[in-house]
Every structure is written in C-alpha cells, then in structure tokens.
Coordinates of C-alpha atoms (C1' of nucleotides) in Angstrom, one line a residue:
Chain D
X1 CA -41.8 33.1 -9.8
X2 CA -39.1 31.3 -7.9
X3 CA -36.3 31.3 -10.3
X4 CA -34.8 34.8 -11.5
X5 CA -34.0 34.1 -14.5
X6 CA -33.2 37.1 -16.2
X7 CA -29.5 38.2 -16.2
X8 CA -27.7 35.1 -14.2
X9 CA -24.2 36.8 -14.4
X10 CA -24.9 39.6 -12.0
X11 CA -23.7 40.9 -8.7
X12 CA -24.7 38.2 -6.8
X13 CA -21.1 37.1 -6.0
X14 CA -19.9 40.4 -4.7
X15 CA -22.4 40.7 -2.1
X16 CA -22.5 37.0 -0.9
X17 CA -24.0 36.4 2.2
X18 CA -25.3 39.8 2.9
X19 CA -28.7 39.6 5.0
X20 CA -30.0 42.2 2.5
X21 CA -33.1 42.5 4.8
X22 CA -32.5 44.0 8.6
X23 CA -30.5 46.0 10.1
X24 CA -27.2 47.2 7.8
X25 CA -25.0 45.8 10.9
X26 CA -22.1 48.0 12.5
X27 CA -18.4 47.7 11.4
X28 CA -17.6 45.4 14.4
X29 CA -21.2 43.3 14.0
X30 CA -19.9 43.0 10.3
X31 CA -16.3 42.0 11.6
X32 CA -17.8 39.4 13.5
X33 CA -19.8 38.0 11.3
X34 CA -16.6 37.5 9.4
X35 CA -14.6 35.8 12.1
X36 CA -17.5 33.6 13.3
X37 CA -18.1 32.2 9.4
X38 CA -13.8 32.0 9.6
X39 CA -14.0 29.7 12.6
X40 CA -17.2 27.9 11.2
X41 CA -15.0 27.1 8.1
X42 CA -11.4 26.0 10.0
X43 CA -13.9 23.9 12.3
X44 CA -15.8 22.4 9.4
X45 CA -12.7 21.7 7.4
X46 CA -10.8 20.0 10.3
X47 CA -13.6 17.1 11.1
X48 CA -16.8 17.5 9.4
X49 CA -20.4 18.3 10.9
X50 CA -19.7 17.1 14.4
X51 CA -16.5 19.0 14.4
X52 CA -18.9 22.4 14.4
X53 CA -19.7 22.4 18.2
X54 CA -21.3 26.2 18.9
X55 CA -19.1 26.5 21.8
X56 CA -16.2 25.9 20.4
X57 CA -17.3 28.3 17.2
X58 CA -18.1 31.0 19.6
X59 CA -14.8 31.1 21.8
X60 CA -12.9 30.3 18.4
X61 CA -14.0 33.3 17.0
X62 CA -14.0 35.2 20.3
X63 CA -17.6 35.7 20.9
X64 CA -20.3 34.5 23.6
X65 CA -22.5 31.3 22.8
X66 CA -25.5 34.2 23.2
X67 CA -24.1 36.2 20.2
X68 CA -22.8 33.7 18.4
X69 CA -27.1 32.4 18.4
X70 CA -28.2 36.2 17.7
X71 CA -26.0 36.0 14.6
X72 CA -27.1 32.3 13.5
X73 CA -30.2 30.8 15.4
X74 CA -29.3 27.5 14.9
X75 CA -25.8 25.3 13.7
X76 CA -28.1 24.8 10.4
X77 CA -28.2 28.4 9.9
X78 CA -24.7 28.5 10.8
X79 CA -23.4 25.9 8.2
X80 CA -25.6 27.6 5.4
X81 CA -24.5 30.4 5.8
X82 CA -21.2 29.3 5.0
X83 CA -22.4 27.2 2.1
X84 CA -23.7 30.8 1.0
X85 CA -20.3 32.1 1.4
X86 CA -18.5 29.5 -0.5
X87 CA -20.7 29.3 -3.4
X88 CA -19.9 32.7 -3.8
X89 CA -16.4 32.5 -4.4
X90 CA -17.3 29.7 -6.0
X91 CA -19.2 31.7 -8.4
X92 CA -17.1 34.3 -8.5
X93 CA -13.8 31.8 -9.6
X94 CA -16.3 30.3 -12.5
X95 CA -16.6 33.8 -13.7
X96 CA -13.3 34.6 -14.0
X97 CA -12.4 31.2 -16.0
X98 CA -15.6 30.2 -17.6
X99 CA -16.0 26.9 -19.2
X100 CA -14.7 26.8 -23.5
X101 CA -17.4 23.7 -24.5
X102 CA -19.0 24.5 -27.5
X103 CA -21.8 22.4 -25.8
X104 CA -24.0 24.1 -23.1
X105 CA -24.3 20.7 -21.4
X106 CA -20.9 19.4 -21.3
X107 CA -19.9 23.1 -19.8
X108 CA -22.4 22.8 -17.3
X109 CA -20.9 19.1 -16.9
X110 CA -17.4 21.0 -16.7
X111 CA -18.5 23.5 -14.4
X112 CA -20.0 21.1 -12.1
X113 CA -17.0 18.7 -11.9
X114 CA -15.3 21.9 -11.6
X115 CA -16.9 22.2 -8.1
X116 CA -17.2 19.2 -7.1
X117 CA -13.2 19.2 -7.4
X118 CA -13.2 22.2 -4.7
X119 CA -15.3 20.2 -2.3
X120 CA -12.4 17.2 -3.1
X121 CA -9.8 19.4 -1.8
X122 CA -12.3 19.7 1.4
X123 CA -14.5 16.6 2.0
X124 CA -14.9 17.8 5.7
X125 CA -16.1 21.2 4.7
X126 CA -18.4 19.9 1.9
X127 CA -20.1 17.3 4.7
X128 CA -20.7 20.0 6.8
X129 CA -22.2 22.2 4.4
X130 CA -24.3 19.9 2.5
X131 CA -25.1 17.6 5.4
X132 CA -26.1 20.9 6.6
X133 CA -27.8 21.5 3.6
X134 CA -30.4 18.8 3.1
X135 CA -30.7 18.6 7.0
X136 CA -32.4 22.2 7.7
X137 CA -36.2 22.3 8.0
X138 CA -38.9 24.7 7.3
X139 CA -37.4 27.6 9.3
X140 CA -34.5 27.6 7.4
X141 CA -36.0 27.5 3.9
X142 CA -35.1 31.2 3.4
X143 CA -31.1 30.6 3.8
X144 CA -31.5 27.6 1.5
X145 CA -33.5 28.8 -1.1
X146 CA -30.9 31.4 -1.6
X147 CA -28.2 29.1 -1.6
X148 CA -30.4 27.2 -4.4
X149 CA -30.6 30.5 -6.1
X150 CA -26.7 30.7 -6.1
X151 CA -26.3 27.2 -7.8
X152 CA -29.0 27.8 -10.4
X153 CA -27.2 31.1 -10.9
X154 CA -24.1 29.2 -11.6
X155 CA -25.7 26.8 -13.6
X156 CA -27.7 29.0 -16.4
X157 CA -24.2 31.0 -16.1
X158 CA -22.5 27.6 -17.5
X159 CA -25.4 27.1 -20.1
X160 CA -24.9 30.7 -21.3
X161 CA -28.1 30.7 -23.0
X162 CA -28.9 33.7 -25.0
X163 CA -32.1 34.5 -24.5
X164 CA -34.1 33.7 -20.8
X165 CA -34.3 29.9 -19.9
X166 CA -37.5 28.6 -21.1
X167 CA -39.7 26.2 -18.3
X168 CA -38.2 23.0 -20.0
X169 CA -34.8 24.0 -19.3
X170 CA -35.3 25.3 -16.1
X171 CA -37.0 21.9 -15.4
X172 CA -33.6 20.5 -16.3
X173 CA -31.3 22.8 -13.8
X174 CA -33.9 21.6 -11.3
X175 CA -33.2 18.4 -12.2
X176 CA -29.4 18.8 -12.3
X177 CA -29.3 20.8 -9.0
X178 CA -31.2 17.6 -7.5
X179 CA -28.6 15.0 -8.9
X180 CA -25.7 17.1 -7.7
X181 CA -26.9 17.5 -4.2
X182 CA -28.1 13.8 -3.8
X183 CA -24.8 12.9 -5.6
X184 CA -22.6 14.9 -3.6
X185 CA -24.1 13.5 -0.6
X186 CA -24.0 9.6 -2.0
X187 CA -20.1 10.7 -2.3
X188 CA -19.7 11.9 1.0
X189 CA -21.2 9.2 3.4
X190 CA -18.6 6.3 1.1
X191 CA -21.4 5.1 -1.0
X192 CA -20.7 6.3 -4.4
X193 CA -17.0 7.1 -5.7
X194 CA -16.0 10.4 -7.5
X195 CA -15.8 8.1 -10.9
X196 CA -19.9 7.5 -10.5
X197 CA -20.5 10.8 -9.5
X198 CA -18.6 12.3 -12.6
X199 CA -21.3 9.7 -14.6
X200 CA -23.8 10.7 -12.9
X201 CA -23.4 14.3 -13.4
X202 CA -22.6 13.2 -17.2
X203 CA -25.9 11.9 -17.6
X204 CA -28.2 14.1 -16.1
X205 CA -26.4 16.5 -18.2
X206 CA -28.2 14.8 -21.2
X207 CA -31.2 16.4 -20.6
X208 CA -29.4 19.8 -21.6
X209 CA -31.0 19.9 -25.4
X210 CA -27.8 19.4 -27.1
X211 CA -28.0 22.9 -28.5
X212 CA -31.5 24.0 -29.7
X213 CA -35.0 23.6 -28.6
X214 CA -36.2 19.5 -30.3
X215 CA -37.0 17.2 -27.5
X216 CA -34.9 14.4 -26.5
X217 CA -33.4 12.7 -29.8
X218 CA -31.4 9.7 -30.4
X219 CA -27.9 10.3 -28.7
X220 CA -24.9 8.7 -26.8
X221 CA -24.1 6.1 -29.6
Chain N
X1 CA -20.5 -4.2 -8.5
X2 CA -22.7 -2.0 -6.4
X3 CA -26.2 -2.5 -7.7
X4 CA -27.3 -6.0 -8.2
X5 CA -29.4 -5.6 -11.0
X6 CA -30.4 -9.0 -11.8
X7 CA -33.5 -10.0 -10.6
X8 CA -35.4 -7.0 -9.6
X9 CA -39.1 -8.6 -8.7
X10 CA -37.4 -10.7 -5.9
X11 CA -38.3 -11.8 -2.6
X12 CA -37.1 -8.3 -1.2
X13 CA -40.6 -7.2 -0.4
X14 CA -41.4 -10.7 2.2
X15 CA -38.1 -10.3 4.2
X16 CA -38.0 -6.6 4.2
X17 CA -36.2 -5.3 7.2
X18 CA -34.5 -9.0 8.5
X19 CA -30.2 -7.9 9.0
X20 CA -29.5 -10.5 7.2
X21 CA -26.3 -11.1 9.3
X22 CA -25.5 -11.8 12.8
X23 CA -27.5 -14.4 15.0
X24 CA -31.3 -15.3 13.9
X25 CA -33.2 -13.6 16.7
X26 CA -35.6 -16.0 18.9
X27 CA -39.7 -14.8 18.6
X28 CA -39.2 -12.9 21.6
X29 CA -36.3 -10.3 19.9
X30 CA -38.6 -10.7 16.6
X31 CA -41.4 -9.2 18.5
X32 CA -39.3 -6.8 20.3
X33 CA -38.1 -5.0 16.9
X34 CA -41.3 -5.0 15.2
X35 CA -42.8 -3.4 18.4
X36 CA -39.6 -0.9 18.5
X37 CA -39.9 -0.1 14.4
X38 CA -44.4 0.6 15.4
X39 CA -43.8 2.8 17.7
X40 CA -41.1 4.5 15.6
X41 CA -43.8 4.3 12.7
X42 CA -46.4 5.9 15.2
X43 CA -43.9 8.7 16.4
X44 CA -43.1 9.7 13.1
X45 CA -46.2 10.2 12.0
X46 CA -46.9 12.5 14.4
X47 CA -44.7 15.5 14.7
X48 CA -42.1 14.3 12.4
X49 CA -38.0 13.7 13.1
X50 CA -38.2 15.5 16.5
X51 CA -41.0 13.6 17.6
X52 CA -39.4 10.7 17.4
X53 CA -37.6 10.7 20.9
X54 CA -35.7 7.4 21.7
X55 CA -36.9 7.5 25.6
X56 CA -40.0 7.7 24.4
X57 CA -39.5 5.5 21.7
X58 CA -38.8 2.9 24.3
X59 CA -40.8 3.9 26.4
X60 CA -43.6 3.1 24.0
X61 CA -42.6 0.2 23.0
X62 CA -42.1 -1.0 26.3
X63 CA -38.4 -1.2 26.2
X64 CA -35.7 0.0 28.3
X65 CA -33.4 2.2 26.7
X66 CA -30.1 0.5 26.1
X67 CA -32.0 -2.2 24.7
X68 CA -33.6 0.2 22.1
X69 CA -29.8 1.4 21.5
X70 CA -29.0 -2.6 21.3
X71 CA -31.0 -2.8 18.7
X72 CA -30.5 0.1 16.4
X73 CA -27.9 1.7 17.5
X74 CA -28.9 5.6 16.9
X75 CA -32.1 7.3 15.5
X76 CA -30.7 7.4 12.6
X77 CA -29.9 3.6 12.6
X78 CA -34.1 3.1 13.6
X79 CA -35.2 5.7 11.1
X80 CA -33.9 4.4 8.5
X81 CA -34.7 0.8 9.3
X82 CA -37.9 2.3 9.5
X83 CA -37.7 3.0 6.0
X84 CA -36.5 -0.1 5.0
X85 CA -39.6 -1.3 6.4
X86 CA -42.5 1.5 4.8
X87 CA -40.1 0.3 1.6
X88 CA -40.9 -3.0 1.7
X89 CA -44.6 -3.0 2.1
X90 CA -44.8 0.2 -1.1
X91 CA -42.7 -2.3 -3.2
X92 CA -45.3 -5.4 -2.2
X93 CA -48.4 -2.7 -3.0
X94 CA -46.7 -1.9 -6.2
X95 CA -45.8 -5.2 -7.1
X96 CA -49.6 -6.4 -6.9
X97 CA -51.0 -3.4 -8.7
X98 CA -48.3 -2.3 -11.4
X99 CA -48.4 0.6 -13.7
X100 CA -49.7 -0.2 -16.9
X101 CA -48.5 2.3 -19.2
X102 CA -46.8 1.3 -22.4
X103 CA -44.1 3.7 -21.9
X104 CA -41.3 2.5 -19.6
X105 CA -40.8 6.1 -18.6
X106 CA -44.4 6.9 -18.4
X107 CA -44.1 3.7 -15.7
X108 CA -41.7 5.1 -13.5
X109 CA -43.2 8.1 -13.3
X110 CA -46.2 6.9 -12.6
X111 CA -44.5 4.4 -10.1
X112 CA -42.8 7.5 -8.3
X113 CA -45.8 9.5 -8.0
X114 CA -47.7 6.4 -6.2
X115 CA -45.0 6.6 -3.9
X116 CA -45.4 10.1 -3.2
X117 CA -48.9 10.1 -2.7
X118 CA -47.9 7.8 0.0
X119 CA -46.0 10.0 1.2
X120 CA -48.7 12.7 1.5
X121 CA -50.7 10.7 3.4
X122 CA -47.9 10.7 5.8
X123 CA -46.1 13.9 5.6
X124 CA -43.9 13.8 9.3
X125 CA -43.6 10.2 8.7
X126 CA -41.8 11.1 5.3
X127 CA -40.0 13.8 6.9
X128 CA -38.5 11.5 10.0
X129 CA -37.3 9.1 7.2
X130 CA -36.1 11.0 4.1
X131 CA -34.1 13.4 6.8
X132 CA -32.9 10.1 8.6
X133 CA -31.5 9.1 5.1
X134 CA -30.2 12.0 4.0
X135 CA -28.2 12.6 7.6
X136 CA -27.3 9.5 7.8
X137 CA -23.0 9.1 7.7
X138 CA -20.6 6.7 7.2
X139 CA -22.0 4.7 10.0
X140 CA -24.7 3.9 8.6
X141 CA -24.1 3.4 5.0
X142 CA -24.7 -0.3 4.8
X143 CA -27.9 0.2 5.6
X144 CA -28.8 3.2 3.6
X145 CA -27.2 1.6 1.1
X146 CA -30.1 -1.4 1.8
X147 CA -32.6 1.4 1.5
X148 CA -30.8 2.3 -2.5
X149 CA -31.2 -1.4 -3.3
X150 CA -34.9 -1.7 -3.1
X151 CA -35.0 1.5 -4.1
X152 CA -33.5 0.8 -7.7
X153 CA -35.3 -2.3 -7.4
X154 CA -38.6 -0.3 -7.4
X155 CA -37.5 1.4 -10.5
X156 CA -36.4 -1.6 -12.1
X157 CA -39.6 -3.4 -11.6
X158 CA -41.4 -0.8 -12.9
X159 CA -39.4 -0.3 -16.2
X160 CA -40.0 -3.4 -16.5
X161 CA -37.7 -4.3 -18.7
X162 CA -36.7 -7.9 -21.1
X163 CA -33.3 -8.5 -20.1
X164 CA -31.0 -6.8 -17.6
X165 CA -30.3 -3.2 -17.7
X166 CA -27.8 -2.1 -19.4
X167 CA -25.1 0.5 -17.6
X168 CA -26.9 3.8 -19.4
X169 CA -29.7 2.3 -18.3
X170 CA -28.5 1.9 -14.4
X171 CA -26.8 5.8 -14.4
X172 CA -30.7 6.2 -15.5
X173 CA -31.9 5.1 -13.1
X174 CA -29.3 6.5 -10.3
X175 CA -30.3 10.0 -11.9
X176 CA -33.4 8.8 -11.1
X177 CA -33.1 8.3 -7.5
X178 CA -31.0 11.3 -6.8
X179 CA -33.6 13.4 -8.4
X180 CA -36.1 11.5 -6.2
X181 CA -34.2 11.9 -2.9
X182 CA -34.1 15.6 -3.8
X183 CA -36.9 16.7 -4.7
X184 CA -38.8 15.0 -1.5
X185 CA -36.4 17.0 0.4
X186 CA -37.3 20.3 -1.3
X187 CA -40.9 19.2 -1.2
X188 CA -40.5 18.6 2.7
X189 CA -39.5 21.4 3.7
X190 CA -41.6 23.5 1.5
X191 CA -39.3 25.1 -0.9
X192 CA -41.1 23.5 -3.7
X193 CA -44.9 22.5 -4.7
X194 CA -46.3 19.3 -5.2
X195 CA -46.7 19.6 -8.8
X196 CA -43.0 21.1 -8.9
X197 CA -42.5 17.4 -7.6
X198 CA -44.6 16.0 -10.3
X199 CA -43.0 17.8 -13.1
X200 CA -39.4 17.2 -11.9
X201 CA -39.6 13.5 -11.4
X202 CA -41.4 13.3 -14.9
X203 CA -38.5 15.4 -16.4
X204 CA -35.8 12.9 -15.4
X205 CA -37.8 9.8 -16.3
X206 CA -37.4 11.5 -20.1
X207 CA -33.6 10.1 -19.3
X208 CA -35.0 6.7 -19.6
X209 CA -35.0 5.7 -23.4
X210 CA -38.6 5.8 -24.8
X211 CA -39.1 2.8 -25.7
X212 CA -35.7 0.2 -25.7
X213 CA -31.6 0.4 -25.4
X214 CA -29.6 -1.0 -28.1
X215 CA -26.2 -1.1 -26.3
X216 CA -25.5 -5.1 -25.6
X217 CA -26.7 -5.9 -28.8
X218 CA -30.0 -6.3 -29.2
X219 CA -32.3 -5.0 -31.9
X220 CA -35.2 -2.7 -30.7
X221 CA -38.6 -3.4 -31.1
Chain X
dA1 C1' -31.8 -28.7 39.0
dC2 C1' -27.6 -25.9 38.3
dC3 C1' -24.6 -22.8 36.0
dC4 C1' -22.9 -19.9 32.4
dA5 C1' -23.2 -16.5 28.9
dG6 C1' -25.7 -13.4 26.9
dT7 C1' -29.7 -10.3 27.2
dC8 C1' -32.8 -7.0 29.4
dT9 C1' -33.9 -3.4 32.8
dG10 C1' -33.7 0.9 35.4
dA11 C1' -31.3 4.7 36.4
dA12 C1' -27.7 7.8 36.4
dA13 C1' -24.1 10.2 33.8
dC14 C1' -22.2 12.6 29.9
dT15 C1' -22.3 15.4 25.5
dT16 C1' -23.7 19.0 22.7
dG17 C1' -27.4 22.0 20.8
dT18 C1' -30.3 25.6 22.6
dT19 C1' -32.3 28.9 26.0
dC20 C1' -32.2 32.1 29.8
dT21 C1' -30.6 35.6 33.1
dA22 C1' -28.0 39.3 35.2
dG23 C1' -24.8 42.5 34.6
dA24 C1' -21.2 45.0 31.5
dT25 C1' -20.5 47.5 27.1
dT26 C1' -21.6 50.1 23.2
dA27 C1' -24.1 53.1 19.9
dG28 C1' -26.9 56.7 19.0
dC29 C1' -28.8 61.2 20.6
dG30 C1' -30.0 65.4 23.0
Chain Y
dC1 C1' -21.4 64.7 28.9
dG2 C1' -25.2 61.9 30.4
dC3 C1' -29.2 58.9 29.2
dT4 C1' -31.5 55.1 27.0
dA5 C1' -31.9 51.2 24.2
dA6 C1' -29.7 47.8 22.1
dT7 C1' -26.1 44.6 22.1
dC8 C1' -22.6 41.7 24.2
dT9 C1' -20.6 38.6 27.8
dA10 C1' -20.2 34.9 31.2
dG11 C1' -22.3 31.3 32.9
dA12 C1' -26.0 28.5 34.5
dA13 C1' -29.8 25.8 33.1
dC14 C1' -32.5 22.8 30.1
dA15 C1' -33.3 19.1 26.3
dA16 C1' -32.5 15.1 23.9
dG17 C1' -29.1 11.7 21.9
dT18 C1' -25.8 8.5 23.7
dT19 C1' -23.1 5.8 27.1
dT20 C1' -22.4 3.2 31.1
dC21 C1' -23.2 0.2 35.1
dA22 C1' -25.0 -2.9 38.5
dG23 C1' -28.3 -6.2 39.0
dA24 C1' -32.3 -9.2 37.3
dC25 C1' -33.8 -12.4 33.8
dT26 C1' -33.6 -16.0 30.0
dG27 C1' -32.1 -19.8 27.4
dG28 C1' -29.2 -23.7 26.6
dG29 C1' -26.1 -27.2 28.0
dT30 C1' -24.7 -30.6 31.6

DNA sequence: ACCCAGTCTGAAACTTGTTCTAGATTAGCG
DNA sequence: CGCTAATCTAGAACAAGTTTCAGACTGGGT
C-alpha cells in the first residue's frame, strides 16, 4: 500500500508542493511560501548545502528567521521541499516531451539521464537537495516519501506500462530509484564521473523485463 | 582504474582502519585512536548521529578536544572511520564463515542480509554511520571512497568468483552497492520494512549472472 | 642533561541551526 | 468599527560543530 500505482500520469505535477493537509494558507502565506522556496533555490544554486544558511534564506526572501521555521521546521524540510518543487517541473517537462524508445527500459534509461542532465546544469542545487535528501531522519519521512512518490511517478510514466505495475516491476523502480539516488550522490561528492553514472543507470536498467513478463534471460551480448 | 578488483580476500580485514599515509603513529597515538573510534562506537550505539557529540566524544575518551579534531578532523571524518572499522571486523566474520550457496547471487544476497542483521542489532550505530557516509562531501571522499573499497570487496568475496570480474560484472556490483546504500537509508529512517530491504537487495543481486560471464573469453561451466 | 619540534591540553571564541519572547500586524467576525 | 486569535517581526538566547591560542608535555638528537 505504499506505491499508488494506478494512473502514474496524473495531476501530480500541477499541484506540486501543496501541503494538501492543513490549513489552505492565505494569498500572502501562499506568496511567501513562493519567495522563501525562490531564495532557497538562488541560495542552493550559488554554493551548495552550506550555502543554505536560514538567516540568510529568511532576510533573502524578506521574512523573519521565526516564520521562515513555521513554514519549514528544519533546513531538511526546507531543501525537500524544494526537491518537491523541482521534481515537479521536472515531471511536468517529461510530460510534455516523453521519451520515443520502443524499449520501456532504455526510456526509463533516457528519462533518467534526462534528469540527471538538469541537475548537470546545477550541481550546487542537486547537492543541496539530495544531500538534503538522504540526510533527513524520521521526522521528515512524510516530505520524502512524497518526493519518492514523485520519482516513482516519473519512472512508471517512462515505462508506460499498460496495465498496473506488477510487485516484480515495482521491485525494479525500487531498485532504480535506489541506484539513482546513491549514484547521484557518488557523482556529487567527485567519486564517480557522469560516464559511470550513465552505466550505472544503464545497468540497473536491465532489470526492466525487456518487454514482457519472462524472468531475466540471456542479454547484453 | 577506481576499483581494484584483483584480489578481493586480501589483508584488508587485519589493517582495517590504519591511514595508510602520513607518519606511523607511536603506541601512544595507536591507543589514543582506538580509544577515540570506542567511544564513537559506544556513542553511536546509543542515540544515533546526534548522540555522537565530539565534546563528549573527547571527553569520553579522555581527550581534549583539538586533539579529537587532530585526529579526525570532523564527525563526519570519525564516523566514517568508524565505519571503516565495523567494516573491517563484518568482512573478517564473513570471511571465516562464508555463504555457501551455489548461486553467486544467492551468495551476495545472503552476504548482504548478514550484514544487515548486524545492522539490526545496532540500529543508531547504523544510523550514525550510513548518515555519516551518505553526508559526507568532497572532503572526505578519500575516505568514503576507502569505505566503497571494502565494500565491493565484500561483494567480491562473496561472489566468489574464478578469475577477475569482468566490467559487467563490476557495474554489477556498483548497482549492487548503490541499491545497498539506499535501501539502509530508507530502512533507517523508516520509510521502508525490513523485508522491503530483503526483497530489494535480492532483486538487484538477479543483475549478477546466474551462474558465469562469458565476456573475456572464457567458456561457462 | 639540554634543547627543539611536534603534540597534547584546557578553555575561550566563533559559526550556524534552532528555540524563545515580547510586541506589532493581520484576518476573521460580530 | 472594535475585538480576539492567529500570525509575523525583531532580536536575544541556546546548542553543537569547528577553530584558535597559550602553555604544558613528549620524544629524539646532541
């Protein structure tokens, strides 16, 4: 009951980063939401993790340190939430120009590539966010499982399996969320380049059933 | 040229933990880091990351506080020395009791769920080290990188293989690692169940040929 | 035995995430 | 409008990682 996998493509992108539960938050509240995540973002994109200092967030998006923590109650919650908000653009610029591959697996290859070329064009950005990421602790798990939802969205989206995913596959887009995660992060702190990454996302890529359901078969001659 | 995979069942295990480079350390500094890396251990095991405090880390180990920084120069640096360590003794433990299964895969898996149990005996231990890794930045790459060594090495001993592994065979096992990394993470922090653990970790072993790889050669038997 | 260089200690200082408080502002409501 | 509760602001205060510094100690060479 964790992964909903019914209709993947769904309206998930529109309403990115909406609380959903609580309060439906005033125009202004809503406005400064918007500017904090803004500032979070330049911050994060000039110099990385340490780059996000609350203060600086808070006067940056002109708002006191105490309501800049009754939006966000920690940095972690802070940098998720903009993970949350990125993937959703994300998402919603995959849907726009889905992947062509005949194969489901090389377009969830493509798609993921795809991504991990947007976090390229912002390696300080993508440190925060995923250092971010794999950093947060229990009482974060809410804002991360969603942002786990998102990229399992994404994915299944990129398989554009007919019918529901079965356990198997959804095994596999466990799997492949955990490569890209630990891969992006490998990338990030200089230990893996973007060529290993690509064959790492290549190979975990393999345990997409090249089209129907038969178990792993001879392949990559 | 980043994984040495020659041969895996080394000496690793005996000098877990010694730098390697810079000046030999007399008894006295010998005794000091153990004592530093116990009381780390001890912390850890406690309340997790946030237990482990460097004053009282020092404190503990009855050390003044630049020294502590002298020798590790962050938490991060001590936590995942610390890991270095806990890796050493799991790869001497394995290396005396392998896995017996016919099946390299089978092996691995079997491999990586000893190691977790491990790590359920020692839940905030795990947590101080696998969020030390995971945080851990450029700064700190050599030795997280240290930490991926025996790490692979594990892997390799326990697929056991005739000759050295081939590069599918290495992006394996890199798959492998990521999905390891990953999944402990999810598992810490409770998004995911133990037996989600189980079943992930035995879904990316399936990436491991079942039986022999063919690549340099060689005929399979 | 003496001296030098490097190491260790104890304590204070600095940084940045987080919490707290008192007063100003705003939103909703009769 | 005037009231009340919630929210926001400014700023101090606290916590823990990290740095710094002056002085004590150690080990090795002469």
């Amino acid at each position: 009951m964790t992964t909903e996998s019914k209709s993947a493509m769904t309206s998930v992108a529109s309403m990115a980063s909406t609380p959903a539960s609580g309060s439906p938050l005033t125009e202004r509240q809503e406005a400064r939401r918007r500017r904090i995540l803004q500032a979070t973002t330049r911050l994060a994109s000039r110099g990385g993790f340490d780059a996000v200092q609350m203060r600086e967030v808070a006067e940056s998006s002109g708002v006191a340190l105490g309501t800049l923590y009754r939006y966000f109650p920690s940095k972690v919650h802070l940098l998720v939430a903009t993970m949350q908000d990125q993937l959703g653009q994300l998402h919603a610029t995959l849907c726009k120009r889905p992947p062509t591959d005949p194969d489901p697996a090389a377009r969830v290859a493509q798609t993921l590539m795809r991504a991990f070329r947007a976090m390229q064009r912002e390696p300080h950005l993508a440190d925060a966010m995923v250092r971010a990421l794999t950093f947060a602790d229990r009482s974060v798990s809410a804002e991360v499982d969603m942002v786990s939802r998102l990229t399992t969205a994404i994915i299944l989206d990129a398989m554009g399996l007919p019918g529901p995913a079965g356990p198997e596959q959804l095994s596999a887009v466990r799997v492949i969320e955990h490569t890209w995660h630990s891969a992006l992060i490998t990338w990030l702190s200089g230990r893996a380049s973007i060529a290993q990454v690509k064959i790492d996302i290549e190979t975990v890529c393999g345990l997409i059933g090249p089209a129907a359901g038969p178990p792993a078969g001879a392949d990559t001659p």
